[in-house]
GROMACS .gro file of C-alpha atoms in nm:
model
  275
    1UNK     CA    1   0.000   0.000   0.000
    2UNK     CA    2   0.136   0.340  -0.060
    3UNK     CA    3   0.242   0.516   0.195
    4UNK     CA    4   0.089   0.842   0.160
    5UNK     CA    5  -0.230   0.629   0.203
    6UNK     CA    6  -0.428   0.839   0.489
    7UNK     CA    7  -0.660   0.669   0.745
    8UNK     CA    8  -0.909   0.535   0.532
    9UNK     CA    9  -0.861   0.197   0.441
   10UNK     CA   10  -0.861   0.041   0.076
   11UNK     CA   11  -1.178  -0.111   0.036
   12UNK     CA   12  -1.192  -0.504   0.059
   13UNK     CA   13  -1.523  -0.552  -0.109
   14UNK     CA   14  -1.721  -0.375  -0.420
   15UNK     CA   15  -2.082  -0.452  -0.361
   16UNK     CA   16  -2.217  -0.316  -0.718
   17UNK     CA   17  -1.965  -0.481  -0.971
   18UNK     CA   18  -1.712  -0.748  -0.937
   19UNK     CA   19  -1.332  -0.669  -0.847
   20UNK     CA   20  -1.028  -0.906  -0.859
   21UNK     CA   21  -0.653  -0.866  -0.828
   22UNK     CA   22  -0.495  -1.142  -0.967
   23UNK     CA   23  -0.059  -1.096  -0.982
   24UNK     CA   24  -0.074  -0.686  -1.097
   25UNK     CA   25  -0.351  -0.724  -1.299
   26UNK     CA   26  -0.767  -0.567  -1.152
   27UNK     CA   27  -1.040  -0.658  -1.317
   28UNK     CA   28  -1.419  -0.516  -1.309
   29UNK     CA   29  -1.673  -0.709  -1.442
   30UNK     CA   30  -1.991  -0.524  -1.452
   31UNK     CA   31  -2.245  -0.760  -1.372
   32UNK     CA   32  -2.577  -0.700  -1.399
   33UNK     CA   33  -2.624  -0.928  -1.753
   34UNK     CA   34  -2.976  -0.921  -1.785
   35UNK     CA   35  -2.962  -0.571  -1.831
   36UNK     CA   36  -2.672  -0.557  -1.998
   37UNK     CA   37  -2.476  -0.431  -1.721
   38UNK     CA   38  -2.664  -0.097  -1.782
   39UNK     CA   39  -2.523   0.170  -1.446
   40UNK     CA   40  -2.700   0.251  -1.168
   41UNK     CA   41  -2.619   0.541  -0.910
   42UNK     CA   42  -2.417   0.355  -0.690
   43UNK     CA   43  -2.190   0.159  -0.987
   44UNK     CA   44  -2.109   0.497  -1.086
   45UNK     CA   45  -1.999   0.632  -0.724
   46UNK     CA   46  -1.819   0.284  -0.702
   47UNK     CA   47  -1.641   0.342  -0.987
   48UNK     CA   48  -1.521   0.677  -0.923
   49UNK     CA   49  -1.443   0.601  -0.547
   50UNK     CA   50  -1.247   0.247  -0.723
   51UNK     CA   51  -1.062   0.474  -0.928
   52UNK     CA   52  -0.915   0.734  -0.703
   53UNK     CA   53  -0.828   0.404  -0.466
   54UNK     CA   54  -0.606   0.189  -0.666
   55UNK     CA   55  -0.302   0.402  -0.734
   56UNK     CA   56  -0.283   0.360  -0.340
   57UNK     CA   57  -0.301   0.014  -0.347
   58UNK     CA   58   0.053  -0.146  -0.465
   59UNK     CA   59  -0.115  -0.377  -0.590
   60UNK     CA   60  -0.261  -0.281  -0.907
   61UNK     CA   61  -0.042  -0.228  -1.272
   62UNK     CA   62  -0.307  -0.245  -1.472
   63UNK     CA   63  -0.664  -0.266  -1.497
   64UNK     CA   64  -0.949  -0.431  -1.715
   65UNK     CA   65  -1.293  -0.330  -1.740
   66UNK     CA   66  -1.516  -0.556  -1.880
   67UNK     CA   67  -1.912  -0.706  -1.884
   68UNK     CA   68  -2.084  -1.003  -1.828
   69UNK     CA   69  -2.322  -1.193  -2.080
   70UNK     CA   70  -2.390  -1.015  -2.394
   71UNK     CA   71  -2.296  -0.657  -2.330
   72UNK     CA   72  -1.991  -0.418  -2.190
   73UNK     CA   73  -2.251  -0.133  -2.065
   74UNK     CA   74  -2.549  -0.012  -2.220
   75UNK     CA   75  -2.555   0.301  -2.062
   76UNK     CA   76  -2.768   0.463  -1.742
   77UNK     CA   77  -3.055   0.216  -1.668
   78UNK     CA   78  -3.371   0.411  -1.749
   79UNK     CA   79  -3.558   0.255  -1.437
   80UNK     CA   80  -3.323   0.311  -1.187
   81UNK     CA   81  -3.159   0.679  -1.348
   82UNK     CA   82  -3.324   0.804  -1.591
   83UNK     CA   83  -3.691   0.710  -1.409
   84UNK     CA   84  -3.542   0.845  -1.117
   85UNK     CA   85  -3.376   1.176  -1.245
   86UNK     CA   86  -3.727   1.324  -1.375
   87UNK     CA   87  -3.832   1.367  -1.015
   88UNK     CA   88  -3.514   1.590  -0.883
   89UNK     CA   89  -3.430   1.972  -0.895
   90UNK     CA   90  -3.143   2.144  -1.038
   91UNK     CA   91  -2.870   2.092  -0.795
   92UNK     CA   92  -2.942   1.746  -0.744
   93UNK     CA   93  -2.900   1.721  -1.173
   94UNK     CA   94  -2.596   1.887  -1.123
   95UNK     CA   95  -2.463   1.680  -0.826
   96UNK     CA   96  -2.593   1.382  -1.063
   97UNK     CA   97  -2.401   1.481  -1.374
   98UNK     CA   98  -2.072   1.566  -1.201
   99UNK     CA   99  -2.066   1.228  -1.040
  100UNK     CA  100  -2.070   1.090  -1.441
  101UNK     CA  101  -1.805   1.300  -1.535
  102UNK     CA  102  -1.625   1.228  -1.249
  103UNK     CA  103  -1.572   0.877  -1.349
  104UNK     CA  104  -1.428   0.984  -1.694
  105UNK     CA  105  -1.204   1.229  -1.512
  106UNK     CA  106  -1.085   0.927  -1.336
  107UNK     CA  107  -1.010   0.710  -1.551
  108UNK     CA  108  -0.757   0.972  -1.739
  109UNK     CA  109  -0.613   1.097  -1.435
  110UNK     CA  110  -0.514   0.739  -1.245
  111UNK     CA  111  -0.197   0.666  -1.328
  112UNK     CA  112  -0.247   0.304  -1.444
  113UNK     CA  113  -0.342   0.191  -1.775
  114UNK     CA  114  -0.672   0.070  -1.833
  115UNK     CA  115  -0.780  -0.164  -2.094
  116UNK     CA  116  -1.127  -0.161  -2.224
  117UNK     CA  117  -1.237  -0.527  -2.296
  118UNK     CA  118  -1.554  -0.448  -2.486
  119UNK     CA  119  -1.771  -0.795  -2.534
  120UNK     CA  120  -2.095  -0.642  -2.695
  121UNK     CA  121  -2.256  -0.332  -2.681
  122UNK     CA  122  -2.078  -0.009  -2.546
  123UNK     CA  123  -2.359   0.316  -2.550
  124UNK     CA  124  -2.411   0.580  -2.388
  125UNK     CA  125  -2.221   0.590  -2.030
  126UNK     CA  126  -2.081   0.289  -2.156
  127UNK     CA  127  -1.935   0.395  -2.452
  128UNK     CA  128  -1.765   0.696  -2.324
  129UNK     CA  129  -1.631   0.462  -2.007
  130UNK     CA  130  -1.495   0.249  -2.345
  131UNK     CA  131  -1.387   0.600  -2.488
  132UNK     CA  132  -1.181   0.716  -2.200
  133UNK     CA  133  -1.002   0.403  -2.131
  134UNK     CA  134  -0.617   0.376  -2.278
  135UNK     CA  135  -0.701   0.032  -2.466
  136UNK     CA  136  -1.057  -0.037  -2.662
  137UNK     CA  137  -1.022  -0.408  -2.754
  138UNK     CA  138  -1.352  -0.497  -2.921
  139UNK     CA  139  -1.499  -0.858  -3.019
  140UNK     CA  140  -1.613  -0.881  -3.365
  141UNK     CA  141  -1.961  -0.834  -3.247
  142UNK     CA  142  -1.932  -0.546  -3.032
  143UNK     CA  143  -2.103  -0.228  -3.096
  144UNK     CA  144  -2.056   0.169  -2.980
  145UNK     CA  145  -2.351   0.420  -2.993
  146UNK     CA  146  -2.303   0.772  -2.848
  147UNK     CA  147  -2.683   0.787  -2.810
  148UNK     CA  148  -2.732   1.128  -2.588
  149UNK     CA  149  -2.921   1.288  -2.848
  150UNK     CA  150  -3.178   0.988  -2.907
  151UNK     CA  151  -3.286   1.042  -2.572
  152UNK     CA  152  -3.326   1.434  -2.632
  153UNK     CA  153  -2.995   1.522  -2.443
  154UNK     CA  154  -2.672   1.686  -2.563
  155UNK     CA  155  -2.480   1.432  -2.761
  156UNK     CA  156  -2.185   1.622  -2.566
  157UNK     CA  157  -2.187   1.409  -2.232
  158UNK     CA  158  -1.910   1.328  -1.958
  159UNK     CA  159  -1.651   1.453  -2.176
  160UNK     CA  160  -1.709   1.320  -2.455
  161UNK     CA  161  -1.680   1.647  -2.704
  162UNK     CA  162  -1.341   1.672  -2.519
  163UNK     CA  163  -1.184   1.347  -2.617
  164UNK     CA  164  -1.368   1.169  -2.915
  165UNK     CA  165  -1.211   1.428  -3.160
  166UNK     CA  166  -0.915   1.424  -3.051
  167UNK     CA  167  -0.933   1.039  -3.097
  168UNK     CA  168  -1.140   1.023  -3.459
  169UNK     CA  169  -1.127   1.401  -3.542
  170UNK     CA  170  -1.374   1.663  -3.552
  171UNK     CA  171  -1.606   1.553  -3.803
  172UNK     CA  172  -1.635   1.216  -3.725
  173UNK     CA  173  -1.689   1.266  -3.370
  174UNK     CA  174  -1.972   1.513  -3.485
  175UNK     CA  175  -2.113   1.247  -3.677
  176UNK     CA  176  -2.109   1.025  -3.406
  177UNK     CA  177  -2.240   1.256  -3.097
  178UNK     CA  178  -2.512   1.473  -3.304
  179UNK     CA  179  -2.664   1.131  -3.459
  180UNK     CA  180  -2.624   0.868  -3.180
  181UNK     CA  181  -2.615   0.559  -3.420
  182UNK     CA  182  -2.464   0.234  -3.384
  183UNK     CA  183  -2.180   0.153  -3.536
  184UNK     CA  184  -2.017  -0.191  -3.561
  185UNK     CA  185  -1.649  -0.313  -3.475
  186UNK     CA  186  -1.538  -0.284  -3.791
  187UNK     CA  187  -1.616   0.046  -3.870
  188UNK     CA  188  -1.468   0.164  -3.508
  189UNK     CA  189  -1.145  -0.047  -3.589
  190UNK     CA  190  -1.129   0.193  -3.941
  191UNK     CA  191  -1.181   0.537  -3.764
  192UNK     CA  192  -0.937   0.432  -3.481
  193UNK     CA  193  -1.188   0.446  -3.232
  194UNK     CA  194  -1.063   0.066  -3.128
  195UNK     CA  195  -0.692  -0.029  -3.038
  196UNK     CA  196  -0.810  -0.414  -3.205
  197UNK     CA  197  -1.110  -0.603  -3.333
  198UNK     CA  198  -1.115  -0.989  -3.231
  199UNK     CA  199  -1.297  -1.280  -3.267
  200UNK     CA  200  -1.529  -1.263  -2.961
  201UNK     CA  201  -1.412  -1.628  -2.843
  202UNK     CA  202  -1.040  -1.414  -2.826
  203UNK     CA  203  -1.153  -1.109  -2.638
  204UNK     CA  204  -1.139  -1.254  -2.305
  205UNK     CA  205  -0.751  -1.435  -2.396
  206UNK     CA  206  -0.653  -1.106  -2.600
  207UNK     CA  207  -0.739  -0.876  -2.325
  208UNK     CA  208  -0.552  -1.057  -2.021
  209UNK     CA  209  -0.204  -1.094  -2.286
  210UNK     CA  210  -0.202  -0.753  -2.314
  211UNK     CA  211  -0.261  -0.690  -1.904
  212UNK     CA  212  -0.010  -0.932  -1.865
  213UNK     CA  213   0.250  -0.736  -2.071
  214UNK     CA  214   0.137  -0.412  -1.926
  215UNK     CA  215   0.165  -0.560  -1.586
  216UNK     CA  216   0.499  -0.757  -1.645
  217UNK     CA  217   0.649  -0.448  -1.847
  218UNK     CA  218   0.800  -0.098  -1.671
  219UNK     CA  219   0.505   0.017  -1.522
  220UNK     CA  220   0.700   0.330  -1.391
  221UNK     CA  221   0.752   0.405  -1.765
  222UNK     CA  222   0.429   0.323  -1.874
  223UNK     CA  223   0.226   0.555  -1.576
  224UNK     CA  224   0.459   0.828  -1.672
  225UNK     CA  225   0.335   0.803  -2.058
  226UNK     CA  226  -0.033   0.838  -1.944
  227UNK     CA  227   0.010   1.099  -1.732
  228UNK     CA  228   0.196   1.320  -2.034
  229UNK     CA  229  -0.036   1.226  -2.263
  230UNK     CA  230  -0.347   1.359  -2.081
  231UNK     CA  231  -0.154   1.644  -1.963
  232UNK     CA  232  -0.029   1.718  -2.337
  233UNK     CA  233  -0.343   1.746  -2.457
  234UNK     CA  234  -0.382   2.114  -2.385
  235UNK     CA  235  -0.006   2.191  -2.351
  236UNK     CA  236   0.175   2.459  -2.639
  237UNK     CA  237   0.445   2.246  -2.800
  238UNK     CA  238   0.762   2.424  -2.601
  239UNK     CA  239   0.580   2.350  -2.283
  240UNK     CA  240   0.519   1.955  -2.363
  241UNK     CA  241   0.913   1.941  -2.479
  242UNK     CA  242   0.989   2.100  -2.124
  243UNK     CA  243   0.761   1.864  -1.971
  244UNK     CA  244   0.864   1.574  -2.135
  245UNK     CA  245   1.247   1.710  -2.097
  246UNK     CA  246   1.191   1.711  -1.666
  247UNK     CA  247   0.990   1.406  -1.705
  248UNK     CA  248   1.286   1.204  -1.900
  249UNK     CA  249   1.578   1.331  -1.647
  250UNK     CA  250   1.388   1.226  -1.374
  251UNK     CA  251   1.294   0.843  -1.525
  252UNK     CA  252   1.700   0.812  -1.625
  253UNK     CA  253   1.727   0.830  -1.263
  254UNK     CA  254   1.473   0.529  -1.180
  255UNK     CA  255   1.555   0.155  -1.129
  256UNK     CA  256   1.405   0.048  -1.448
  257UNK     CA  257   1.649   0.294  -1.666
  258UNK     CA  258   1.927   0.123  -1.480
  259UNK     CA  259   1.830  -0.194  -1.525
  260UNK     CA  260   1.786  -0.185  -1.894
  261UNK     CA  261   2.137  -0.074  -1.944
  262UNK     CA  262   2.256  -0.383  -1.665
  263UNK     CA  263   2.014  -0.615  -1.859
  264UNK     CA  264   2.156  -0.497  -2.184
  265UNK     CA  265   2.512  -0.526  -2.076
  266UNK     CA  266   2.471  -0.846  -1.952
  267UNK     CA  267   2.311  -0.979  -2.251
  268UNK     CA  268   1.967  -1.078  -2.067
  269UNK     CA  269   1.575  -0.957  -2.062
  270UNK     CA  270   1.504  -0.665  -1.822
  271UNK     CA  271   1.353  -0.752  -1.513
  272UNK     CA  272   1.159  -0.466  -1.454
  273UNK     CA  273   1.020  -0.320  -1.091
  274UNK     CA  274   0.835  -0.023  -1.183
  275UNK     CA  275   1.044   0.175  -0.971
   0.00000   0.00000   0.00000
């Protein structure tokens, strides 16, 4: 556990999705299948609250997020949120939507890579959890939909007009927040909206090889690259060369930097601590 962890303690057990740790590697499982792991309230203050935990955990290199049965995350269940959000006032909305974008904010700001393993349909909430993870691995039969506007809100949603540009450009991402419609694997592999398209029998296999690289890799190294790249985002060019300049002087200092060049010298593989 880190030790800048204050008094509260890590928490042991999730109650609204399902968390492992198996050797570096956390996985959530959102589990509510016959739903299609659509959110509730609380999955989305669990996630958030997960989120800011597991850089303190020591545990954790890299994590997977995932959903049971036939679907990643359809979105905010329209029982249990969207039923629910017709009877509140303003500042309960607002309390409501930050929460949302909260979780996004998360999951660019923790220091850990975090691999999307999308088994079946990703919309709404669910795509933009997909969107705002490092890694989008998609089976063959999964699906995105950005579907604000088909439920007669702003296709512009949790940060959404921030980042899907910048990952398919402007008019894409205009196509695909102002219209809301589905669009298959493939076409998400050709706009670069997913890192891979698999066979869904290889999503579940494809997913854990790459958490096991991430995991077995320089995780030092690899945190560091997240961080810049979110931070870069809004950076001038001579402040992300300064940036990455500091950044760079202060890794050639860490273990892993050393033990590349011992490694090398010694004609072996890196074993690599993340420190």
């Amino acid at each position: 556990m880190s030790p800048f962890r204050a008094t509260p303690p890590i928490t042991a057990n999730w109650q609204h999705f399902e968390f492992t740790v198996d050797d570096g590697v956390a996985t959530v499982t959102l589990d509510r299948p016959e739903k299609l792991n659509a959110l509730t309230f609380d999955i989305y203050a669990d996630l958030r609250d997960l989120l800011a935990e597991l850089p303190h955990r020591g545990d954790v290199r890299v994590l997977v997020i995932t959903g049971r049965g036939r679907g990643f995350c359809s979105g905010g269940d329209v029982e249990e949120i969207i039923g629910e959000l017709q009877k509140m006032e303003s500042a309960e909305l607002l309390e409501f939507t930050r929460m949302t974008g909260a979780v996004v904010k998360a999951l660019r700001e923790c220091p850990i890579p975090v691999i999307a393993a999308v088994n079946g349909v990703a919309a709404g909430a669910g795509s933009v959890i997909a969107l705002a993870s490092d890694f989008r691995l998609l089976a063959s039969s999964a699906k995105f939909a950005f579907l604000f506007t088909k439920v007669g809100l702003a296709g512009a949603d949790m940060g959404s007009a921030y980042l899907l540009p910048r990952l398919v450009g402007l008019g894409r991402a205009t196509e695909l927040l102002m219209l809301g419609d589905k669009i298959d694997a493939t076409r998400a592999e050709a706009i670069g909206l997913a890192s891979q398209v698999v066979p869904d029998s290889d999503l579940a296999s494809t997913a854990s090889s790459l958490a096991r690289r991430l995991a077995d890799g320089p995780a030092l190294a690899y945190s560091t690259t997240k961080v810049l790249l979110t931070r870069e985002l809004d950076m001038d060019l001579g402040s992300s060369i300064e940036l990455e300049a500091i950044t760079q002087a202060l890794l050639m200092t860490a273990k892993d930097h050393g033990e590349f060049y011992a490694a090398w010298t010694a004609g072996r593989s890196p074993r690599w601590t993340g420190r």
